[in-house]
mmCIF file of C-alpha atoms in Angstrom:
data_model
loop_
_atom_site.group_PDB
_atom_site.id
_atom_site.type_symbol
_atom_site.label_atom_id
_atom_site.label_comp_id
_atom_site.label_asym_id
_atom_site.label_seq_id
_atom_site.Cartn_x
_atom_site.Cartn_y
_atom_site.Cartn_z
ATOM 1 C CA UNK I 42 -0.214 12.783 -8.431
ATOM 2 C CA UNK I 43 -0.256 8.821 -8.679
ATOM 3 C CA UNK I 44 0.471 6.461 -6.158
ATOM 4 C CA UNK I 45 3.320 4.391 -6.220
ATOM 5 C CA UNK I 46 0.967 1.557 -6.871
ATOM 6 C CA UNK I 47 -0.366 3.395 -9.886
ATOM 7 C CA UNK I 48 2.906 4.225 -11.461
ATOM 8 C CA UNK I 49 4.377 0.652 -11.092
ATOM 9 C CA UNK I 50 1.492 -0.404 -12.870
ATOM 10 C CA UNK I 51 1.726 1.391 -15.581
ATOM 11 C CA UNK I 52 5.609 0.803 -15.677
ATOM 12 C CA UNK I 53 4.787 -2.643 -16.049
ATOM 13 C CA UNK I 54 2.065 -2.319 -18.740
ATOM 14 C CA UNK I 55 4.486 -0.091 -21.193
ATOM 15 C CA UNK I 56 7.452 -2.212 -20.554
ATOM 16 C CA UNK I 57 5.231 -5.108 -21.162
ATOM 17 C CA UNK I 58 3.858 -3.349 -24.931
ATOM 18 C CA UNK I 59 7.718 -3.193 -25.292
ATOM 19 C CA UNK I 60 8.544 -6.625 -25.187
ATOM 20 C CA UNK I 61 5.653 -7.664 -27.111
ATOM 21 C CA UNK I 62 6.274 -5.309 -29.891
ATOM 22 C CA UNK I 63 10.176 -6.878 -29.732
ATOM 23 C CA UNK I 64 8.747 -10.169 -30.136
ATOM 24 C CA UNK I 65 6.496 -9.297 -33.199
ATOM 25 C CA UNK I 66 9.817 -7.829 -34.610
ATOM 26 C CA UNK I 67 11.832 -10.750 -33.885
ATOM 27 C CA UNK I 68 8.791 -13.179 -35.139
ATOM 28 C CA UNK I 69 8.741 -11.272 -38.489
ATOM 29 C CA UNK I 70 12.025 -10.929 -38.614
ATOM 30 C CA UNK I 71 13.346 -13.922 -37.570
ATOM 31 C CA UNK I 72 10.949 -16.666 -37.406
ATOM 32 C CA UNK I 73 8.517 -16.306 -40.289
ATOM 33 C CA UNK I 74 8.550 -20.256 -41.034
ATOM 34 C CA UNK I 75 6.890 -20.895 -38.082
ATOM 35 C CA UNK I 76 3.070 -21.053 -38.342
ATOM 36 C CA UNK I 77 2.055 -18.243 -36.119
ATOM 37 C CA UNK I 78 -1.059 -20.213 -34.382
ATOM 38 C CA UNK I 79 1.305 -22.716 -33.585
ATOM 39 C CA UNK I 80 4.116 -20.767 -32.353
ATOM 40 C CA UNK I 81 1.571 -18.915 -29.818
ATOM 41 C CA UNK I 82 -0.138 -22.162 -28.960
ATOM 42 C CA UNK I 83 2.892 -23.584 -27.924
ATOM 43 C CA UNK I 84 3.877 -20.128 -25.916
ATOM 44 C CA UNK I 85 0.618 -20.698 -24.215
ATOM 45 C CA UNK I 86 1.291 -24.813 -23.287
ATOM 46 C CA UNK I 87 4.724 -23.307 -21.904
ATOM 47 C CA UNK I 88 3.236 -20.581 -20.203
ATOM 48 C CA UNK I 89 0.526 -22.948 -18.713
ATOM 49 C CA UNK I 90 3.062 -25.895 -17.377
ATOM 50 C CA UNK I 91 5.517 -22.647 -16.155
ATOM 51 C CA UNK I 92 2.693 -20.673 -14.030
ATOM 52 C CA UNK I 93 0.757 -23.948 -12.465
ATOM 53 C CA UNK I 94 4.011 -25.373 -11.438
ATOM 54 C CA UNK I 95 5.189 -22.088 -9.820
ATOM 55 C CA UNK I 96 2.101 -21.013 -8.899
ATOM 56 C CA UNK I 97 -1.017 -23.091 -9.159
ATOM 57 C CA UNK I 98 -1.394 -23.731 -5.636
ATOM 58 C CA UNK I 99 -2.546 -20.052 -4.954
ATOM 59 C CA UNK I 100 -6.418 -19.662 -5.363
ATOM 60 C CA UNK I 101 -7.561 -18.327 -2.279
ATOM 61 C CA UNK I 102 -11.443 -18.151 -2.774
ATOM 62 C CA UNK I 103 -13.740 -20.167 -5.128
ATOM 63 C CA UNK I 104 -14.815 -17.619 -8.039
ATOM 64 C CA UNK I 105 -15.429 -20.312 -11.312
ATOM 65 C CA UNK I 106 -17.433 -17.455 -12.969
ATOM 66 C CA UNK I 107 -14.904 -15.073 -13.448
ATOM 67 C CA UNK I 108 -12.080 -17.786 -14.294
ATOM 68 C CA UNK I 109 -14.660 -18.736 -16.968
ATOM 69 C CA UNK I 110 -15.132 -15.473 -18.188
ATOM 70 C CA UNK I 111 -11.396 -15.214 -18.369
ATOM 71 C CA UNK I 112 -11.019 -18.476 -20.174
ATOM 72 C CA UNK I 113 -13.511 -17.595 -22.851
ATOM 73 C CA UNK I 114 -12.091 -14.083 -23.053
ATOM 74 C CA UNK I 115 -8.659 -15.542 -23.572
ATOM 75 C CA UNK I 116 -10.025 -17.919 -26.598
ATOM 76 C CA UNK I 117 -11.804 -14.482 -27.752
ATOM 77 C CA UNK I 118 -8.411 -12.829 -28.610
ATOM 78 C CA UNK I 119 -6.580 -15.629 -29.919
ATOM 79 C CA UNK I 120 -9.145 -17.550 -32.533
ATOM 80 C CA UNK I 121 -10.934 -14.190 -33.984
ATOM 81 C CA UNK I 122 -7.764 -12.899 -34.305
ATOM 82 C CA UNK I 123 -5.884 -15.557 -36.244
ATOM 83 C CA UNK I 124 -9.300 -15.836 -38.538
ATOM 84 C CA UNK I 125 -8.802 -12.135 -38.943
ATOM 85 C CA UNK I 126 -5.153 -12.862 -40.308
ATOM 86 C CA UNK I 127 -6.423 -14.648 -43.198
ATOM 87 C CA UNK I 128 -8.402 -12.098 -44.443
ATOM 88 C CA UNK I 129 -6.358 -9.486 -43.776
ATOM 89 C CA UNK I 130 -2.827 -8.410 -43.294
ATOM 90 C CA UNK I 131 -1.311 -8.994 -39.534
ATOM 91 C CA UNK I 132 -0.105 -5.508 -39.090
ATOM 92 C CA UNK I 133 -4.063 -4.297 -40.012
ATOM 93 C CA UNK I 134 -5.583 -6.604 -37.854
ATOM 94 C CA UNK I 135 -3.232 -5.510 -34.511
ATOM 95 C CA UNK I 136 -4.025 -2.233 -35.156
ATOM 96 C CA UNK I 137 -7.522 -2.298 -35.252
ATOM 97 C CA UNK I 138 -8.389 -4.536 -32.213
ATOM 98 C CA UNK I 139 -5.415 -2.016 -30.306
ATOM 99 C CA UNK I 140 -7.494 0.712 -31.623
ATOM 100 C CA UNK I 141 -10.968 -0.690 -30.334
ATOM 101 C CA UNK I 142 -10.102 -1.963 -26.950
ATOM 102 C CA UNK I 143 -9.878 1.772 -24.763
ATOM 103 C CA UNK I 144 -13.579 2.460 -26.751
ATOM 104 C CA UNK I 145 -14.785 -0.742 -25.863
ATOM 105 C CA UNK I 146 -13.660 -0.773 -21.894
ATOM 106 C CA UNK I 147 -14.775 2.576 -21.580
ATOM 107 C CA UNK I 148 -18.485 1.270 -23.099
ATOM 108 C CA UNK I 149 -18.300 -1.579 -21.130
ATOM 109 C CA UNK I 150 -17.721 0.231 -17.918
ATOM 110 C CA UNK I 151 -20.392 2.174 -18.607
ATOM 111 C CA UNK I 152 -22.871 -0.597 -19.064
ATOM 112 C CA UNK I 153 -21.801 -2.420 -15.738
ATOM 113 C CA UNK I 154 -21.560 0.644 -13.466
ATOM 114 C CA UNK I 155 -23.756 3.209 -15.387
ATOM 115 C CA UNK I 156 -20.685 5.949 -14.398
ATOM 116 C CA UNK I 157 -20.658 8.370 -17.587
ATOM 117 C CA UNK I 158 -17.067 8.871 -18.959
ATOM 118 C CA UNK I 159 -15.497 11.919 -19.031
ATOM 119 C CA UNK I 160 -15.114 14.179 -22.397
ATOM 120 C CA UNK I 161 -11.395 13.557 -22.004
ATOM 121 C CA UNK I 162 -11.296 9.745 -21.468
ATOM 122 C CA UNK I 163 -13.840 9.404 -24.717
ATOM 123 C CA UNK I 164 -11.622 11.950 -26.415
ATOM 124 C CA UNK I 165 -8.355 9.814 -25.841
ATOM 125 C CA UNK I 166 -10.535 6.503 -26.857
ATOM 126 C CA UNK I 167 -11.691 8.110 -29.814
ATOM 127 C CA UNK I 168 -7.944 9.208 -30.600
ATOM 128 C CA UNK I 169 -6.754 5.556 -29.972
ATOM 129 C CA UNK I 170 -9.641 4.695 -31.829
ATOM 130 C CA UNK I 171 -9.060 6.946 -35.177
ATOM 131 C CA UNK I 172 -4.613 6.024 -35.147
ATOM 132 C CA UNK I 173 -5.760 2.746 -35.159
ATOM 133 C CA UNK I 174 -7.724 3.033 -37.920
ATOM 134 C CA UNK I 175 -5.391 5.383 -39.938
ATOM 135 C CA UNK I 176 -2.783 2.203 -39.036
ATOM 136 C CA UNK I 177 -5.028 -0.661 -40.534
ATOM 137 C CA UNK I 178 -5.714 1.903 -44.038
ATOM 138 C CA UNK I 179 -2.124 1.804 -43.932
ATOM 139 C CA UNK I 180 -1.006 -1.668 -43.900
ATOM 140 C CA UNK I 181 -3.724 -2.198 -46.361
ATOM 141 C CA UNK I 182 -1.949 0.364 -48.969
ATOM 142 C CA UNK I 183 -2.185 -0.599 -52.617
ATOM 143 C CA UNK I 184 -3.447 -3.730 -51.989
ATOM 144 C CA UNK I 185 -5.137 -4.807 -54.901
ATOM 145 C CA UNK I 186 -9.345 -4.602 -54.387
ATOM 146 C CA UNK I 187 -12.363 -6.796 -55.487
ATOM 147 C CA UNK I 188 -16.184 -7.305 -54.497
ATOM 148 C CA UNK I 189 -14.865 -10.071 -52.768
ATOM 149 C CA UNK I 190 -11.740 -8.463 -51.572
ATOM 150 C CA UNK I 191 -13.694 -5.369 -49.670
ATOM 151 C CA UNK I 192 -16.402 -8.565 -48.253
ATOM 152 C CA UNK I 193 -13.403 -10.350 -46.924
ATOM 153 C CA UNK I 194 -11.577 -7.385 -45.745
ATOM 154 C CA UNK I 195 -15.102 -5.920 -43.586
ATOM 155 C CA UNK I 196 -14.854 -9.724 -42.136
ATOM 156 C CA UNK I 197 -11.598 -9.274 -41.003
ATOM 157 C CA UNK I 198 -12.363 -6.423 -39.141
ATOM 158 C CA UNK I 199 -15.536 -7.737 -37.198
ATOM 159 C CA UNK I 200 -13.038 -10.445 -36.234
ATOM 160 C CA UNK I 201 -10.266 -7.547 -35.095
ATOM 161 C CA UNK I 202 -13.038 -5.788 -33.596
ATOM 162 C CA UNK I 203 -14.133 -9.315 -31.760
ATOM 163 C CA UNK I 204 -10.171 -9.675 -30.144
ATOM 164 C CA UNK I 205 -10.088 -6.059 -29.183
ATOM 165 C CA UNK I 206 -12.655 -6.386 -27.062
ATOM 166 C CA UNK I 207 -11.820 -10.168 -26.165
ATOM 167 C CA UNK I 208 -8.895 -8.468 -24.424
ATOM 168 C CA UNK I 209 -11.238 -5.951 -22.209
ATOM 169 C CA UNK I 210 -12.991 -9.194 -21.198
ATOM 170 C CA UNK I 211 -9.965 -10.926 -20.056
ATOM 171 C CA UNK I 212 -8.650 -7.725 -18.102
ATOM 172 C CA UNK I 213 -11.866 -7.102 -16.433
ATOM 173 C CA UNK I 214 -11.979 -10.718 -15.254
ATOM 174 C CA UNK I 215 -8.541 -11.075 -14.486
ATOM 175 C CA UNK I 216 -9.160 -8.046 -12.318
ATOM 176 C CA UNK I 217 -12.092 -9.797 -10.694
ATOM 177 C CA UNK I 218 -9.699 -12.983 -9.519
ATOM 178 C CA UNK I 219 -6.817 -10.673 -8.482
ATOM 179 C CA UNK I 220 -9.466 -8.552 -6.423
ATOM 180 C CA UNK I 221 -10.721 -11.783 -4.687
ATOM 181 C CA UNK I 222 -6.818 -12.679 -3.567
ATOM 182 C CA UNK I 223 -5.316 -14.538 -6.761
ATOM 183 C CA UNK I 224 -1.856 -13.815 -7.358
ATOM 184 C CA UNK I 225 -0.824 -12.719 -10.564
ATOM 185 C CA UNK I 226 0.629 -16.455 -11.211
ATOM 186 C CA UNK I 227 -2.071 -18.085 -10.254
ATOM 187 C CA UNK I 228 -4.593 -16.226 -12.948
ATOM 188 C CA UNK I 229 -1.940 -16.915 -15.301
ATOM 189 C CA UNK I 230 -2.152 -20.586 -14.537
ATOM 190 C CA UNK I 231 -5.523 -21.093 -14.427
ATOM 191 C CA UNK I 232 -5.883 -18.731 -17.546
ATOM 192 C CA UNK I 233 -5.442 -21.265 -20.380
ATOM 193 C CA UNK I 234 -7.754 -24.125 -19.777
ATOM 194 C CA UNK I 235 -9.586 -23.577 -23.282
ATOM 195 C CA UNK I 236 -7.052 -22.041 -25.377
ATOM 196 C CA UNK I 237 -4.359 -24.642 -25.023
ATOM 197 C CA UNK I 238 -5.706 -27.177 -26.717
ATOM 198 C CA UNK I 239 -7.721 -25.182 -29.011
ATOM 199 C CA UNK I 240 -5.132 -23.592 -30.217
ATOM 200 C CA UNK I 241 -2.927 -26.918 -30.520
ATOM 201 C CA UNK I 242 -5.720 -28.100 -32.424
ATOM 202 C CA UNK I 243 -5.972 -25.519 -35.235
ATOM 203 C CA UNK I 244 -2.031 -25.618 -35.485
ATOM 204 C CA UNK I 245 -1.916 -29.042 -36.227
ATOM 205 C CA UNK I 246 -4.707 -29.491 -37.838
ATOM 206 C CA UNK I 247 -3.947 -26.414 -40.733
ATOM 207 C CA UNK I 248 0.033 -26.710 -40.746
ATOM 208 C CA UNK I 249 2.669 -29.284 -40.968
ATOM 209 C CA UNK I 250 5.208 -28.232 -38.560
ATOM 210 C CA UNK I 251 7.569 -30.961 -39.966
ATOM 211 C CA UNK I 252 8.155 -28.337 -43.313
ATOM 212 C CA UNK I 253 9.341 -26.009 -40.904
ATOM 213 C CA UNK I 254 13.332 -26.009 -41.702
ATOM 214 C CA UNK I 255 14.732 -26.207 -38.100
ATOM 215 C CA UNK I 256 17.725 -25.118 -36.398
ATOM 216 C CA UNK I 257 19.381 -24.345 -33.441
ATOM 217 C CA UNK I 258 19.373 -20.950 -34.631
ATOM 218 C CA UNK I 259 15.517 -20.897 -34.736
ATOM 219 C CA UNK I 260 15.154 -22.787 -31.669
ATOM 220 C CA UNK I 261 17.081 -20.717 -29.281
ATOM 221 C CA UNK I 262 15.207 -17.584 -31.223
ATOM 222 C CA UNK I 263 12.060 -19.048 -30.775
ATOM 223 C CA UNK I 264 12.438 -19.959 -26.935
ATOM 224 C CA UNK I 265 14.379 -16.461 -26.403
ATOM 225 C CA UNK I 266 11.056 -14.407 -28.118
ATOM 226 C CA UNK I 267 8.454 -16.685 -26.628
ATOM 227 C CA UNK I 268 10.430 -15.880 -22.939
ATOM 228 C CA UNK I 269 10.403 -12.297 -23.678
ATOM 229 C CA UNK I 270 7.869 -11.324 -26.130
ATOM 230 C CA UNK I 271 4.890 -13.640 -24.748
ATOM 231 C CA UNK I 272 5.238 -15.108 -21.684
ATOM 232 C CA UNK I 273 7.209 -12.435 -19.284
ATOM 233 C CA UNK I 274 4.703 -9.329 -20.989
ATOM 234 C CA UNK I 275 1.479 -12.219 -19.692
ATOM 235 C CA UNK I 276 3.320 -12.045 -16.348
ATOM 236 C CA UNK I 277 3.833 -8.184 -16.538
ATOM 237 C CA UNK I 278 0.377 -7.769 -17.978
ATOM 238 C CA UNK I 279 -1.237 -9.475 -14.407
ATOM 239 C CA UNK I 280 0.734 -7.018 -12.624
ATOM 240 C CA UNK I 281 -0.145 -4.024 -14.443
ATOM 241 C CA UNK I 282 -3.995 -5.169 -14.332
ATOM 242 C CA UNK I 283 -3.846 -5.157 -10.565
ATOM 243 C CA UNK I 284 -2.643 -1.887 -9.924
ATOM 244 C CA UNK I 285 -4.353 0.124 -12.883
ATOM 245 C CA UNK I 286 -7.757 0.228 -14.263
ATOM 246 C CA UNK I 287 -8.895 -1.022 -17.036
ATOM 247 C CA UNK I 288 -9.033 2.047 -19.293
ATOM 248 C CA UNK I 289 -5.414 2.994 -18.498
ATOM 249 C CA UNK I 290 -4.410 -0.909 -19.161
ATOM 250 C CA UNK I 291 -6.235 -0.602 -22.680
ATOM 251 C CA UNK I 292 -4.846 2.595 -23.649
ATOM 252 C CA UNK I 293 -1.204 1.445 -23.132
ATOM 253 C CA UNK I 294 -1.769 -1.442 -25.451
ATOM 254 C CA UNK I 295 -2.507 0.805 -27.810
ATOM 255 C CA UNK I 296 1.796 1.599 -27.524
ATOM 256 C CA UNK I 297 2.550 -1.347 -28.976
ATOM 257 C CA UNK I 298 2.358 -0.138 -32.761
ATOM 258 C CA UNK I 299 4.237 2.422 -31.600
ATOM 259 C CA UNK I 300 7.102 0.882 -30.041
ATOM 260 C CA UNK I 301 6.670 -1.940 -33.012
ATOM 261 C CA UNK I 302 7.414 1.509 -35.717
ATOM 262 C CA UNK I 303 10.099 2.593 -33.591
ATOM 263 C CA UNK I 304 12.142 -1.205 -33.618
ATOM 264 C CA UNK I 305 11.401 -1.218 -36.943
ATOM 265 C CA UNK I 306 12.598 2.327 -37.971
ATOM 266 C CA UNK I 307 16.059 1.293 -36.317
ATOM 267 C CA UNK I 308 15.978 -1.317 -38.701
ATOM 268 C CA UNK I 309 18.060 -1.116 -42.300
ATOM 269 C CA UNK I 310 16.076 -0.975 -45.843
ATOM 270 C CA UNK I 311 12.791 0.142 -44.215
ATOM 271 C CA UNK I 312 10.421 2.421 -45.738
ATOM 272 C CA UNK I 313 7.540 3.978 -44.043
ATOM 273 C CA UNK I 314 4.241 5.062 -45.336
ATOM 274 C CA UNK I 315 2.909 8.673 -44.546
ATOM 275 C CA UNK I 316 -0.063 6.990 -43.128
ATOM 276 C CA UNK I 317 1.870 4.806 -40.808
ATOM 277 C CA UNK I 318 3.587 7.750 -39.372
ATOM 278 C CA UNK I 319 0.798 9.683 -38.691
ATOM 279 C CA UNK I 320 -1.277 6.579 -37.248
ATOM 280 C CA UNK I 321 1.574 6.105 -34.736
ATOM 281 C CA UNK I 322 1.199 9.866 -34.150
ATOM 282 C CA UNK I 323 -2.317 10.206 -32.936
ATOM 283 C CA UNK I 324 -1.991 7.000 -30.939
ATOM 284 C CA UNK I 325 0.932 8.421 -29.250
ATOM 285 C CA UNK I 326 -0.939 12.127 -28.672
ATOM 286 C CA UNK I 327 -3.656 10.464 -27.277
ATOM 287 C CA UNK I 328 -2.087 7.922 -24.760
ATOM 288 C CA UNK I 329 0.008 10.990 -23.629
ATOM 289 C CA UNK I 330 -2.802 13.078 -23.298
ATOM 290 C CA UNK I 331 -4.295 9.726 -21.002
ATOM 291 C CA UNK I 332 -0.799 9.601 -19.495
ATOM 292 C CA UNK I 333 -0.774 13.552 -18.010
ATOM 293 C CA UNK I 334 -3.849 13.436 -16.441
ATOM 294 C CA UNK I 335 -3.594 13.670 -12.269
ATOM 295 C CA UNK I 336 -5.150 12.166 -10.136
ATOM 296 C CA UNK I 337 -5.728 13.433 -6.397
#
């Protein structure tokens, strides 16, 4: 059976997916005038100012390699991703780089520990793997094609591909911090070094925020979904990294299309593609297949 460790872990890496599949929702939904890279950029300054204040006083033991690593891990799943998102649709690009990321742990595992993975962890990667795949054909539906169009599209992928495994990097490094006596906080806070003003730099420097109609409507959305659907599932994330391992961490990402279909389905005048339902199904066969598994 799991420990007690184990199962808050993984408590707190679903109900993480959860609130970051409400906040892609909400974004859609709700906040669509808002330049994605800037909206996240911003989530990330906030996140930054929030963790170092409450808890940027924690480092323990010197370890600049891994908060490197983590660093350029954390720019490796922002700025391939939002180059991905230009050449292809958002929904195709989250499910690809969900779909690589259990594959790509369980490959990089192997290459730092030379441990061969079971036949039932590659079958669940592969599942992950293939739902994600069925997902990205899906979004992609009757989208018009051209020499250029397929060029662009195979592009976009390399780039989904890139951020998949971008977010292996930052959970194996994150893991090495938390192993040397970082609190969750303090990883957080020392996390975002690169990506803060890189990413403030490409929002300003492709949009004009000053188009954006504003509100108080949109503002109390925005700081309610950047709260919940970015900066608590960062928190939740640390927490879940600590107590499971990496291939269990990547494989519960993978619920985040799935709990994304769900919130949508409860929504009014939306249709869903075949392929979309049965993408959703083989992610959710294999992360329950990953889930049942005991462990002495």
């Amino acid at each position: 059976m799991f420990s007690r460790a184990q199962l808050s872990g993984r408590a707190a890496i679903l109900l993480s997916a959860v609130l970051q599949a409400f906040g892609q929702v909400a974004y859609g939904t709700f906040l669509a005038a808002i330049p994605s890279p800037a909206f996240v950029a911003y989530c990330f300054l906030a996140a930054a100012i929030l963790f170092l204040a409450l808890s940027g006083g924690g480092v323990r033991l010197a370890a600049w390699k891994p908060l490197l690593v983590l660093n350029i891990g954390t720019v490796a799943t922002f700025v391939p991703f939002f180059y991905a998102l230009q050449l292809i649709n958002s929904a195709a690009a989250s499910a690809i780089n969900v779909g690589v990321g259990p594959l790509a742990a369980t490959l990089i595992g192997t290459a730092m520990t030379g441990s061969i993975p079971s036949v039932r962890r590659v079958v669940v990667c592969l599942g992950v793997l293939v739902g994600g795949m069925v997902l990205a054909v899906a979004a992609t539906h009757g989208d018009p094609l051209t020499a250029s169009t397929v060029d662009s599209r195979w592009l976009g992928v390399l780039a989904s591909v890139v951020t998949g495994c971008g977010v292996v990097i930052v959970t194996l490094s994150s893991r090495a911090l938390l192993d040397r006596g970082w609190r969750s906080g303090t990883v957080l806070a020392h996390r975002f070094y690169l990506i803060v003003p890189l990413s403030l730099a490409m929002a300003h420097g492709t949009y004009d925020l000053a188009t954006v109609h504003w509100s108080w409507t949109i503002i109390l959305v925005s700081v309610a979904v950047a709260a919940l659907g970015v900066i608590l599932p960062l928190y939740l994330n640390q927490v879940g990294i600590k107590r499971a391992d990496t291939h269990t961490v990547t494989v519960l990402f993978a619920m985040i299309p799935v709990f994304a279909f769900a919130i949508q389905s409860a929504l009014p005048y939306n249709s869903v593609h075949w392929q979309t339902a049965l993408g959703i199904g083989i992610i959710f066969l294999a992360v329950v297949a990953d889930l049942s598994k005991r462990r002495g």
